[in-house]
Coordinates of C-alpha atoms and ligand atoms in Angstrom, one line a residue:
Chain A
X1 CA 0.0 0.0 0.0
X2 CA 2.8 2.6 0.8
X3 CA 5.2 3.3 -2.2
X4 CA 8.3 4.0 -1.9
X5 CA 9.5 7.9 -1.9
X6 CA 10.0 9.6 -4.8
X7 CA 10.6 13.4 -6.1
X8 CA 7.5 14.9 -8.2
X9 CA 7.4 17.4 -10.8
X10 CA 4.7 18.4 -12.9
X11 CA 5.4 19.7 -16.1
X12 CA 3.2 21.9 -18.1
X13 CA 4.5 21.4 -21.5
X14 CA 5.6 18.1 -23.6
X15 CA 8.9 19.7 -23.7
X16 CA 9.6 20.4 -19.9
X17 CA 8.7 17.2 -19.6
X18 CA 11.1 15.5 -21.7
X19 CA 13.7 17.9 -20.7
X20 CA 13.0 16.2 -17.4
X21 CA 13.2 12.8 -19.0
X22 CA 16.2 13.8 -20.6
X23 CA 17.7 15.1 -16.8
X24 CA 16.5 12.1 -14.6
X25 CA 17.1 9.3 -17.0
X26 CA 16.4 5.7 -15.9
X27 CA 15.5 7.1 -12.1
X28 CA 12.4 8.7 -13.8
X29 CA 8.4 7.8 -14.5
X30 CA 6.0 9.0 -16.3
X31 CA 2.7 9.3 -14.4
X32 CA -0.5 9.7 -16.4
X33 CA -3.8 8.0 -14.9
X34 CA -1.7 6.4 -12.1
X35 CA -3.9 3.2 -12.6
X36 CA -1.4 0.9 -13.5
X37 CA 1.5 2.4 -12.1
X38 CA 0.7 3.6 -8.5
X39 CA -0.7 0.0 -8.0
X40 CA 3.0 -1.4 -9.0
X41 CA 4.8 1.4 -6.5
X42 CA 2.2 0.3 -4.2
X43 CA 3.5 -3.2 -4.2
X44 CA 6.8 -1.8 -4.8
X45 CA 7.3 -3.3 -7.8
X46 CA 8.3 -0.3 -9.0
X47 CA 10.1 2.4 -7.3
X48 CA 11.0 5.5 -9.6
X49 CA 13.0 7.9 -7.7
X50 CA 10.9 10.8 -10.1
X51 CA 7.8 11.2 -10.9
X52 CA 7.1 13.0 -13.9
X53 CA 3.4 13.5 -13.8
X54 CA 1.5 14.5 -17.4
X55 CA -1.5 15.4 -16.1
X56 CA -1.4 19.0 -16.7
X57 CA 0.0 18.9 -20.1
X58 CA -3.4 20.2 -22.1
X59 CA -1.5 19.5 -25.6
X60 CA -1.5 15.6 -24.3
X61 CA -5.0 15.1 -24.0
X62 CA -8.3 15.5 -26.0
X63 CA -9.9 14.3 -29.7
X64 CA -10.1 15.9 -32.5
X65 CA -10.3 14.7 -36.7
X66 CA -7.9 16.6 -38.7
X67 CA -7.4 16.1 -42.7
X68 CA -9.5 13.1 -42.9
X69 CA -7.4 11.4 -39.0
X70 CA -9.0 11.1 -35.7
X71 CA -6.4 12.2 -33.5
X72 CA -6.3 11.5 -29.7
X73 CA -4.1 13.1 -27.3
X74 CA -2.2 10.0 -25.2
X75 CA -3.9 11.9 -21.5
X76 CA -7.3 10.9 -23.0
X77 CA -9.1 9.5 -20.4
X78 CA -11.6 6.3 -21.2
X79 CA -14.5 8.0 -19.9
X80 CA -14.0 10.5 -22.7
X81 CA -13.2 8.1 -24.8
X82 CA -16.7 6.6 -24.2
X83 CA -18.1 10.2 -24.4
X84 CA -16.9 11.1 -27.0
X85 CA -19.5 11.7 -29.9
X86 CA -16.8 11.7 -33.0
X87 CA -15.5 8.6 -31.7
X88 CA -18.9 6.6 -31.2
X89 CA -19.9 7.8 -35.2
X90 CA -16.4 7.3 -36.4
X91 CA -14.7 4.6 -34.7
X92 CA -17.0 2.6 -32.4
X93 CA -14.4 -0.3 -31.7
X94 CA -12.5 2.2 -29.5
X95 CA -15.5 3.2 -27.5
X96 CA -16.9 -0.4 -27.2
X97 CA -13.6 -1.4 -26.8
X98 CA -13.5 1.4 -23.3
X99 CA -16.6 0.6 -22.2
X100 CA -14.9 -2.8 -21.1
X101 CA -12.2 -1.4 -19.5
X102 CA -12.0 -1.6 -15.5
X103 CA -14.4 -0.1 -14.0
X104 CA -16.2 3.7 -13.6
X105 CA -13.7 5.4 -11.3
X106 CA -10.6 3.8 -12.9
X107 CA -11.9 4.9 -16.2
X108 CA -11.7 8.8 -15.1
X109 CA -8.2 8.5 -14.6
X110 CA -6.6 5.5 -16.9
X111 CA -5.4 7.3 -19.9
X112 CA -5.3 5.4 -23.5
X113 CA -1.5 6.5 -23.8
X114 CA -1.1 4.2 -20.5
X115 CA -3.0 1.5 -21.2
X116 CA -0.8 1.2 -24.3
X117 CA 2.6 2.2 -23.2
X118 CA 2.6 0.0 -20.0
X119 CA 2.9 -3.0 -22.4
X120 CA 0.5 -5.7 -20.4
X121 CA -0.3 -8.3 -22.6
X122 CA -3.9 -7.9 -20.2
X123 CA -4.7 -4.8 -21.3
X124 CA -7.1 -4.3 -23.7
X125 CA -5.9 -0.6 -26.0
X126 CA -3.4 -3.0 -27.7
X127 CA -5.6 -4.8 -29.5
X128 CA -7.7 -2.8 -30.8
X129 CA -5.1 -0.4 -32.0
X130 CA -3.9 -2.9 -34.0
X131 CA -7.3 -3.9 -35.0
X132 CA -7.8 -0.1 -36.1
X133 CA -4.1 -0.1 -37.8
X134 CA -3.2 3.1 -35.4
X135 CA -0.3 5.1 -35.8
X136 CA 1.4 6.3 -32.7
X137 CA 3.4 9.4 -32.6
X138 CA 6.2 9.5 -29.8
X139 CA 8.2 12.5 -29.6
X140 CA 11.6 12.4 -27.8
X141 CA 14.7 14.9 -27.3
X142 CA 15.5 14.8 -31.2
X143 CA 11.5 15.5 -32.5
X144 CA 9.2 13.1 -33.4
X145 CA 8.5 9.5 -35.3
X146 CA 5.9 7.8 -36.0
X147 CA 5.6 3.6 -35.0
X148 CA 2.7 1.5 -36.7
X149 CA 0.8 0.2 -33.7
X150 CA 1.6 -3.1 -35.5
X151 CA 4.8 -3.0 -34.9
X152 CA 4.5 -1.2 -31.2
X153 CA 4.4 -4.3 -28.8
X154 CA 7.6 -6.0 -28.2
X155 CA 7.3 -8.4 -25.2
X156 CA 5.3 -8.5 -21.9
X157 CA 5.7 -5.0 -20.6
X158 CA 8.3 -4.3 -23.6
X159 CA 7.5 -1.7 -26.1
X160 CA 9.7 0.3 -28.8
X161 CA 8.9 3.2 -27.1
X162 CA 12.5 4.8 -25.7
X163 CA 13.1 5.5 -22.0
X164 CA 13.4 9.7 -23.4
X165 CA 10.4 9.4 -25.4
X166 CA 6.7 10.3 -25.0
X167 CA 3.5 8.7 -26.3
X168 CA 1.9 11.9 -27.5
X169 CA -0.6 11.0 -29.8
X170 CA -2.9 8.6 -31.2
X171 CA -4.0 8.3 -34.9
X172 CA -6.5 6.0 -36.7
X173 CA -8.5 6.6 -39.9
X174 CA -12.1 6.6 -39.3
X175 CA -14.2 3.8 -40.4
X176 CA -15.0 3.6 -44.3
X177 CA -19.2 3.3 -44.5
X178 CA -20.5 0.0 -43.8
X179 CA -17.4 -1.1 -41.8
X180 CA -18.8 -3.8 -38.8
X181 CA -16.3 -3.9 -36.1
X182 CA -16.8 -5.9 -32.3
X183 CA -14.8 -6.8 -29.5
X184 CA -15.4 -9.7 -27.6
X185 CA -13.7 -9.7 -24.2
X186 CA -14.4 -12.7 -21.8
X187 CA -14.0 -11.9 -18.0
X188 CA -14.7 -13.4 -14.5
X189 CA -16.1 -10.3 -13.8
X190 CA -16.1 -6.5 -14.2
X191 CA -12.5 -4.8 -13.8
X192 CA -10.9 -8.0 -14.6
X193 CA -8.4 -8.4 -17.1
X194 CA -9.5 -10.8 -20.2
X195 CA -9.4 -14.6 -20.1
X196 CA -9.3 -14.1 -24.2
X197 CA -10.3 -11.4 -26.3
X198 CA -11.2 -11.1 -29.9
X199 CA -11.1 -7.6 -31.7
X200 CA -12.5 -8.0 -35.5
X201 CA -13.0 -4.9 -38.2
X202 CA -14.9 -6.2 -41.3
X203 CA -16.2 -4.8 -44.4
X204 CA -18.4 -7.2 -46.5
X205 CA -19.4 -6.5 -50.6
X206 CA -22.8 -8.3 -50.8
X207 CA -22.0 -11.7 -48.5
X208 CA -18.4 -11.6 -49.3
X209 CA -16.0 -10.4 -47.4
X210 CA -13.6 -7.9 -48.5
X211 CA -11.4 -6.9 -46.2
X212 CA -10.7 -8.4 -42.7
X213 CA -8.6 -7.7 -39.2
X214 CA -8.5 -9.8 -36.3
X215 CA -6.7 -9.0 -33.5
X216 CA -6.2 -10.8 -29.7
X217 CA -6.0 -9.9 -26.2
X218 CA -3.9 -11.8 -23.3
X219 CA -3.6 -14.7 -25.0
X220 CA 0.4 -14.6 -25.6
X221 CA 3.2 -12.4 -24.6
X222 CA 1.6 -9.4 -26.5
X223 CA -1.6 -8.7 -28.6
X224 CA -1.6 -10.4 -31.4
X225 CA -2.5 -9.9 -34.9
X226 CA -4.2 -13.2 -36.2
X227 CA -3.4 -12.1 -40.1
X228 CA -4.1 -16.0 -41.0
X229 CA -7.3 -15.8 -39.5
X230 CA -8.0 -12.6 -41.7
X231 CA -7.0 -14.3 -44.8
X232 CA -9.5 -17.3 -43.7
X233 CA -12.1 -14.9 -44.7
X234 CA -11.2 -12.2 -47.1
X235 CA -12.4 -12.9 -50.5
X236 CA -14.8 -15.7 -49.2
X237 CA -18.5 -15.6 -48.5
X238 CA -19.1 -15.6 -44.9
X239 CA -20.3 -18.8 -43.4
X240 CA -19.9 -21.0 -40.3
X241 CA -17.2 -22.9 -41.9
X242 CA -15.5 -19.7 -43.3
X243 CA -15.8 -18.6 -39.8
X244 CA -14.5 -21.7 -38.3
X245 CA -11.6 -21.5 -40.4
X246 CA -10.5 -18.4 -38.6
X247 CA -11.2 -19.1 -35.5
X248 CA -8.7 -22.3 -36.0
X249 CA -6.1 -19.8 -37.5
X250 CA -6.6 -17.4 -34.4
X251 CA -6.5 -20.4 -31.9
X252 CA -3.2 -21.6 -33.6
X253 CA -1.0 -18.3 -32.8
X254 CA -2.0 -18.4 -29.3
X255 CA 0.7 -18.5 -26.7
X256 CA -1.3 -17.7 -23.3
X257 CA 0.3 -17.9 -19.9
X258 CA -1.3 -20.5 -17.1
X259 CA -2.9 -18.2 -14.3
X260 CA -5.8 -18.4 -12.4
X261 CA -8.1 -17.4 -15.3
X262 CA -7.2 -20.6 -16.8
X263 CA -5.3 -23.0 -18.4
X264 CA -3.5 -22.9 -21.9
X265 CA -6.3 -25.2 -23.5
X266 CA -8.6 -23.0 -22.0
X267 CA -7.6 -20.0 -23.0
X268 CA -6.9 -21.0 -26.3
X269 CA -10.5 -22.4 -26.7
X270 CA -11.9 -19.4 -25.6
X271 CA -9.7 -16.7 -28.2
X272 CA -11.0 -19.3 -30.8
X273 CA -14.9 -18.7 -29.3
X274 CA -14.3 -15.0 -28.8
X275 CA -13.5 -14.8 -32.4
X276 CA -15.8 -16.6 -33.6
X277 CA -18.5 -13.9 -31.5
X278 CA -16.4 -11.4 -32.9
X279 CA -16.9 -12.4 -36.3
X280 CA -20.5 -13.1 -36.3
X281 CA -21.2 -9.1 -34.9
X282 CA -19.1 -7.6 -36.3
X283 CA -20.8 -9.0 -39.7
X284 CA -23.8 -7.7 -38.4
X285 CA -22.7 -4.3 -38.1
X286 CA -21.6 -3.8 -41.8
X287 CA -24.3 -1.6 -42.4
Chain B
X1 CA 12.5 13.8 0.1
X2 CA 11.0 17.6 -0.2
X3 CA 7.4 18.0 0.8
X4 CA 5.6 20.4 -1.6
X5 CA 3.2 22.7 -0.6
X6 CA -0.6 22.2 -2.1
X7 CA -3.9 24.1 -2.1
X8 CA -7.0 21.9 -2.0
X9 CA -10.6 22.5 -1.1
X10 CA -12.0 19.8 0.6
X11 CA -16.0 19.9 1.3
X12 CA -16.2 23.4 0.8
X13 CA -12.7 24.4 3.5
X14 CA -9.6 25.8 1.3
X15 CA -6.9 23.7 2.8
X16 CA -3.2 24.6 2.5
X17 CA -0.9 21.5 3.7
X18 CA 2.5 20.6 2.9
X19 CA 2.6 16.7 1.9
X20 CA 4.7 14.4 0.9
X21 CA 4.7 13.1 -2.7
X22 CA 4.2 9.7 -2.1
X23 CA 1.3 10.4 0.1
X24 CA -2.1 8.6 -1.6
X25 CA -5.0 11.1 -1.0
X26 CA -6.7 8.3 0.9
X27 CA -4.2 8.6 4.0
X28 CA -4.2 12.8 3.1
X29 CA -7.6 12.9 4.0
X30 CA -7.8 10.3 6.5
X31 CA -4.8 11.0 8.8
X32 CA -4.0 14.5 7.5
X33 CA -7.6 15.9 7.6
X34 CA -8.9 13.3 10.2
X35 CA -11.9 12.8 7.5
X36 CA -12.4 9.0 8.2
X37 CA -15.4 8.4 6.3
X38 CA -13.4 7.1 3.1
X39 CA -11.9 3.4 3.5
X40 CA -9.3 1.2 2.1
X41 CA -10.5 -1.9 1.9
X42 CA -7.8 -3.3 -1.1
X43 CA -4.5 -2.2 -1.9
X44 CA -5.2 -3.4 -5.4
X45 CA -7.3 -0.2 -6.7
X46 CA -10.4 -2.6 -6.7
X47 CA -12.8 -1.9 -4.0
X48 CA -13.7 1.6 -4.3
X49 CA -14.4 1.9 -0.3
X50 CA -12.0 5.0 -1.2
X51 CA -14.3 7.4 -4.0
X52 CA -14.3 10.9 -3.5
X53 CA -15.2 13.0 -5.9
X54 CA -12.7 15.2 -7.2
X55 CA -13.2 17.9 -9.7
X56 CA -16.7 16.5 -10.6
X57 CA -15.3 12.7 -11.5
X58 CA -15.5 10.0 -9.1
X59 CA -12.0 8.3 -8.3
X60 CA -10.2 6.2 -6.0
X61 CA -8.3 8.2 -3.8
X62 CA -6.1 5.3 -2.8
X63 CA -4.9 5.8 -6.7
X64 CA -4.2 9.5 -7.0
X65 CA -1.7 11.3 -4.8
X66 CA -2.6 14.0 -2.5
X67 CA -0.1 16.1 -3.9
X68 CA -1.7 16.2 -7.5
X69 CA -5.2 17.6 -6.0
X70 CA -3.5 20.9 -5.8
X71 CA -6.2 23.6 -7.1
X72 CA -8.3 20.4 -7.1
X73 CA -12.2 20.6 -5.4
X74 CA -12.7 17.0 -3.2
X75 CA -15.8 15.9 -1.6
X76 CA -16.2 13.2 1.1
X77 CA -18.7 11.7 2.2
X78 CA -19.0 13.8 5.2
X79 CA -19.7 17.0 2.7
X80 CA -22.6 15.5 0.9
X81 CA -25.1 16.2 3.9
X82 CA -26.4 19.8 3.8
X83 CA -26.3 21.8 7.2
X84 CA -27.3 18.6 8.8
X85 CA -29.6 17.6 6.3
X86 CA -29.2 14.0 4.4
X87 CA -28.1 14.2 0.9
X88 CA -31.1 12.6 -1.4
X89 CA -28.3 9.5 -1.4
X90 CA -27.5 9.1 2.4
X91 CA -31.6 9.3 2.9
X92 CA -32.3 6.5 0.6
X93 CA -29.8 4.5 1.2
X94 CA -31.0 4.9 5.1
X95 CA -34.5 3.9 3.8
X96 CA -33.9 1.1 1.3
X97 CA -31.6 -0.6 4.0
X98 CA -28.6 0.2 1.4
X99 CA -25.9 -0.7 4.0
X100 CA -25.3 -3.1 6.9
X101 CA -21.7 -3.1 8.2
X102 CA -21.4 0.3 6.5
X103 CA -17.4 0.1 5.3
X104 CA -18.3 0.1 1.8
X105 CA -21.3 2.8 2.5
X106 CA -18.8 6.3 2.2
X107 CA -17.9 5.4 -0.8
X108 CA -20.9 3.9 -2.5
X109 CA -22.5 7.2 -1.7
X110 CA -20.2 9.5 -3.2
X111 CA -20.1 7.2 -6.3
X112 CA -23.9 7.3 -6.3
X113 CA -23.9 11.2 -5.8
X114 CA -21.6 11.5 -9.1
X115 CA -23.7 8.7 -11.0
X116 CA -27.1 10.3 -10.7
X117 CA -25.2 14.0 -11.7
X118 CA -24.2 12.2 -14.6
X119 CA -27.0 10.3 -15.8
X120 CA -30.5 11.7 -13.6
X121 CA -32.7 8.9 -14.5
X122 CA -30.1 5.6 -14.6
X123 CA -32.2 1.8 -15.1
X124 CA -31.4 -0.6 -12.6
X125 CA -28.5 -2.0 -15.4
X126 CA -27.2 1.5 -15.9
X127 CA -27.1 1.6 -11.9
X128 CA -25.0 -1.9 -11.5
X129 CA -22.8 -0.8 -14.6
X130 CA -22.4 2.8 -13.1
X131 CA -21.7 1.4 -9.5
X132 CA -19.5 -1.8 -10.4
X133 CA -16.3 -0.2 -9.2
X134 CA -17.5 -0.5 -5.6
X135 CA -17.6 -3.8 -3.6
X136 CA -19.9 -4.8 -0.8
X137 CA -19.7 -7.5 1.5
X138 CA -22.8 -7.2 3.2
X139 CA -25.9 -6.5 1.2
X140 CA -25.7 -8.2 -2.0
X141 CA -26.4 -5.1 -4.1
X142 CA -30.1 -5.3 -4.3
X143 CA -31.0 -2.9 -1.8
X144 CA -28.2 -0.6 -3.1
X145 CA -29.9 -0.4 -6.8
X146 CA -33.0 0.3 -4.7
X147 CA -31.1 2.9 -2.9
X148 CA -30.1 4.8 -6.0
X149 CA -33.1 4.4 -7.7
X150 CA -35.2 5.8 -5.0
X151 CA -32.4 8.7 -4.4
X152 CA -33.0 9.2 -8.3
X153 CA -36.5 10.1 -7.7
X154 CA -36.0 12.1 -4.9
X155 CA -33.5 14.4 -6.7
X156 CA -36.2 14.9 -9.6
X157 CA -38.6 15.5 -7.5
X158 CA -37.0 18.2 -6.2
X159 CA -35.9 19.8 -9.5
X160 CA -39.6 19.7 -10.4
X161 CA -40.8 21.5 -7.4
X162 CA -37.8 23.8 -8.3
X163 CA -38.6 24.6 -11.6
X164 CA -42.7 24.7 -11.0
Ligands
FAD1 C1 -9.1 -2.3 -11.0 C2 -8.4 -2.1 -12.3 C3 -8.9 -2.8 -13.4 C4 -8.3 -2.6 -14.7 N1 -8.8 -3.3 -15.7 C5 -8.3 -3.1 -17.0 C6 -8.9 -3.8 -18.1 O1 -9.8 -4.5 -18.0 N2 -8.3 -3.5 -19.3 C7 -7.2 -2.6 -19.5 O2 -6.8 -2.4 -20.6 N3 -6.7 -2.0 -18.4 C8 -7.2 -2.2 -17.2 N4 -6.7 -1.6 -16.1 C9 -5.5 -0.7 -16.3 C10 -5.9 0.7 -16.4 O3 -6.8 0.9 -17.5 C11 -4.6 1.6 -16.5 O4 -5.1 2.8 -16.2 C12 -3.8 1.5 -17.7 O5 -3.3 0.3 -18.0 C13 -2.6 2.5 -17.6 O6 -3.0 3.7 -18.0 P1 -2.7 5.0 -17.0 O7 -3.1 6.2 -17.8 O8 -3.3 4.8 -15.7 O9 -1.1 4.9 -17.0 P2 -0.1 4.9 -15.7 O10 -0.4 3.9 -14.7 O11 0.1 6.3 -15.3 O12 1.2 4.5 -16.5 C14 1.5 3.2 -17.0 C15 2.8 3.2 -17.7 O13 2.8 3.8 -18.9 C16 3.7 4.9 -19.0 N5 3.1 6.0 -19.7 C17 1.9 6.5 -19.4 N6 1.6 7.5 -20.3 C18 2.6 7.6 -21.1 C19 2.9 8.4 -22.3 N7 2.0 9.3 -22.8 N8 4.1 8.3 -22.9 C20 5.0 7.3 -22.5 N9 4.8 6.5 -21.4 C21 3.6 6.7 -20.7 C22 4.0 5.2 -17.5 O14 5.3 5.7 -17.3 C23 3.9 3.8 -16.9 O15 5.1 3.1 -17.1 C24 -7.2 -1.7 -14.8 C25 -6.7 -1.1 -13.7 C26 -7.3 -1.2 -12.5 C27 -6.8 -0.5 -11.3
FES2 S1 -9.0 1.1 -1.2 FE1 -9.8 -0.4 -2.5 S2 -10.0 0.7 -4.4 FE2 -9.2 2.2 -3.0
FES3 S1 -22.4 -2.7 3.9 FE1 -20.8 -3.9 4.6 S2 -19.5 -3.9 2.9 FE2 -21.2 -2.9 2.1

């Protein structure tokens, strides 16, 4: 319950803060909703020495479309991702995708920039913003770049993202017309992590399917990107067998770790099921 | 480590304190302010025995620092009731039986208090959504939902006979 101490600054510009970064190195944190960090300093599992917290920094948060992108500032909270009216027309994955997130209160304060920068293979932002083919923008002492979220996740708790950069923002296209999307999350209860969780964007021409992403949640070392699954359906009339098909593809990258939400067989089984869910609603949504 | 020096108003009181960093705003308003209403009943950010409102949002105050509710407005349990008169919340929940040990009961009402702000007419599924960051031992939620929903009424009531 007590963390350790540590020094705290609050910065009210990205580039105080990283001139911060840039000062306190390896000693330092970034604190944005607190929800996943102040739990681990709790448990001293972590112990930063600085706190760096971002919570004043207004260019870090908020949502806006800008030459044809949805942009989201990395401080967005998930309630205002669920609030958000651009976002519930535009890219409803995101906000159904929130909506399962923890709980009210830890919603206020967990940021999407945290959810996807602390790396948990548990958390649910990764998925999807490989499902919506997000680009992230970091910036760091020498300017910005630019990471497909694709190519973000690099191990449990390991991302690209370097110790003097920031997640600033978030960008995904909005949906083309007629795009279906779903996410499928199974849970022992509300607040808890996914067992297995199954993000799908479709679009359909007639009963065929045109294009196709599937993505998974906590069932390996990071979310995965079930591209065989995908190609199980694209170009194919939808039907229980097509549908099979990928769920078998999905079930065959799995690579979950034994916990007390289940086994590996288990958990396997139940990223082929949520797919399958996924699938099937998603479908139903291409209108 | 340097203690830093923050502004908060707490129920209404502007409150000037030096605190350290690392203090959780649970223990700030518990041991610092001697408001014991609030609880900690996890150290896992689960329980929500903790919510206070601050700045209009419920949150867990065993998750936020005391030192980043500078220029921050907080309210506890114990500034929901009015000049010694219940809060639509604390009355219902009084009348629908909404509590038994009472642990979970500061916290559940200033969740409740933010929920029916947010949404003045919640169903009883928009209820257990909106209150499923809070635990309870005692009462099985039923009466809880009943709680809210008869606080609900209460408040709208009261807007009527405002506006007529
Ligand atoms: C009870 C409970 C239930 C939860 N359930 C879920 C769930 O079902 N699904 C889910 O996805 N999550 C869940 N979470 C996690 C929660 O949503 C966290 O808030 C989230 O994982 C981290 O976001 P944060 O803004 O709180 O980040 P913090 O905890 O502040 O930070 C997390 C990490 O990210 C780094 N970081 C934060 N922002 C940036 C940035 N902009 N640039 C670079 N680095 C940054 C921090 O330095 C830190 O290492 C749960 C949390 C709790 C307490
Ligand atoms: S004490 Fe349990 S959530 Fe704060
Ligand atoms: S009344 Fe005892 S925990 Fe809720």
């Amino acid at each position: 319950m007590i963390p350790s101490v540590f020094e705290y600054h609050a910065p009210s510009t990205v580039s105080e803060a990283l001139s911060l970064l840039g000062q306190y190195g390896d000693g330092a944190k970034l604190l944005a909703g607190g929800h996943s960090l102040l739990p681990m300093m709790k448990l001293r599992f972590a112990e930063p020495a600085h706190l760096i917290d971002l919570n004043k920094i207004r260019e870090l948060s908020g949502i806006r479309e800008e030459g044809g992108v949805i942009k989201i500032g990395a401080m967005t909270s998930e309630t205002a991702l669920i609030d958000s009216a651009l976002l519930q027309k535009k890219i409803p994955l995101l906000v159904e995708a929130a909506s399962l997130i923890a709980d009210p209160q830890v919603r206020n304060r967990g940021t999407i920039g945290g959810d996807i920068t602390h790396g948990d293979p548990g958390n649910d932002h990764p998925a999807i913003t490989i499902a919506l083919d997000a680009k992230f923008i970091l910036v760091g002492p020498k300017g910005e770049r630019t990471v497909a979220a694709g190519d973000f996740f690099l191990g449990t708790y390991m991302t690209d993202l370097q110790p003097e950069e920031i997640l600033k923002e978030i960008h995904i296209k909005p949906f083309a017309p007629k795009t279906g999307s779903a996410y499928c999350k199974l849970k022992r209860k509300t607040g808890d992590f996914a067992t297995a969780a199954a993000a799908v964007v479709l679009q359909m021409s007639g009963d065929v399917v045109s294009s196709a992403r599937i993505t998974l949640t906590n069932v390996g070392p990071i979310a995965l990107h079930a591209q065989a699954a995908e190609q199980a359906l694209v170009g194919k009339p939808l039907t229980d067998a097509s549908i099979a098909a990928a769920a078998a593809a999905a079930m065959a990258i799995c690579d979950p770790a034994e916990d007390l939400r289940g086994n590996i067989e288990y958990k396997t089984a139940m990223a082929g099921e949520m797919t399958k869910r996924a699938i099937r609603l998603a479908a139903t949504r291409c209108k | 480590m340097a203690k830093k020096l923050i502004t908060v108003t707490v129920n209404g009181n502007k409150i000037e304190q030096a605190v350290e960093p690392r203090t959780l705003l649970i223990h700030f308003l518990r041991e610092n302010l001697n408001l014991t209403g609030a609880h900690i009943g996890c150290d896992t950010s689960h329980c929500g025995a903790c919510t206070v409102d601050i700045d209009g949002q419920s949150v867990k105050s065993c998750t936020h620092l005391a030192v980043q509710c500078d220029g921050s407005e907080v309210v506890t349990v114990e500034g929901l009731a009015d000049k010694g008169v219940l809060h639509a919340v604390q009355d219902a929940f009084y009348k629908e039986h909404g509590l038994q040990c009472g642990f979970c009961t500061p916290g559940m009402l200033v969740r409740a208090y933010r929920l029916l702000q947010d949404n003045v007419n919640p169903s009883e599924e928009q209820i257990r959504a909106g209150m499923a960051g809070n635990l309870c031992r005692c009462t099985g939620y039923q009466n809880i939902v009943k709680a809210v929903r008869h606080a609900a009424k209460t408040l709208q009531t009261a807007k009527q006979a405002v506006a007529a």
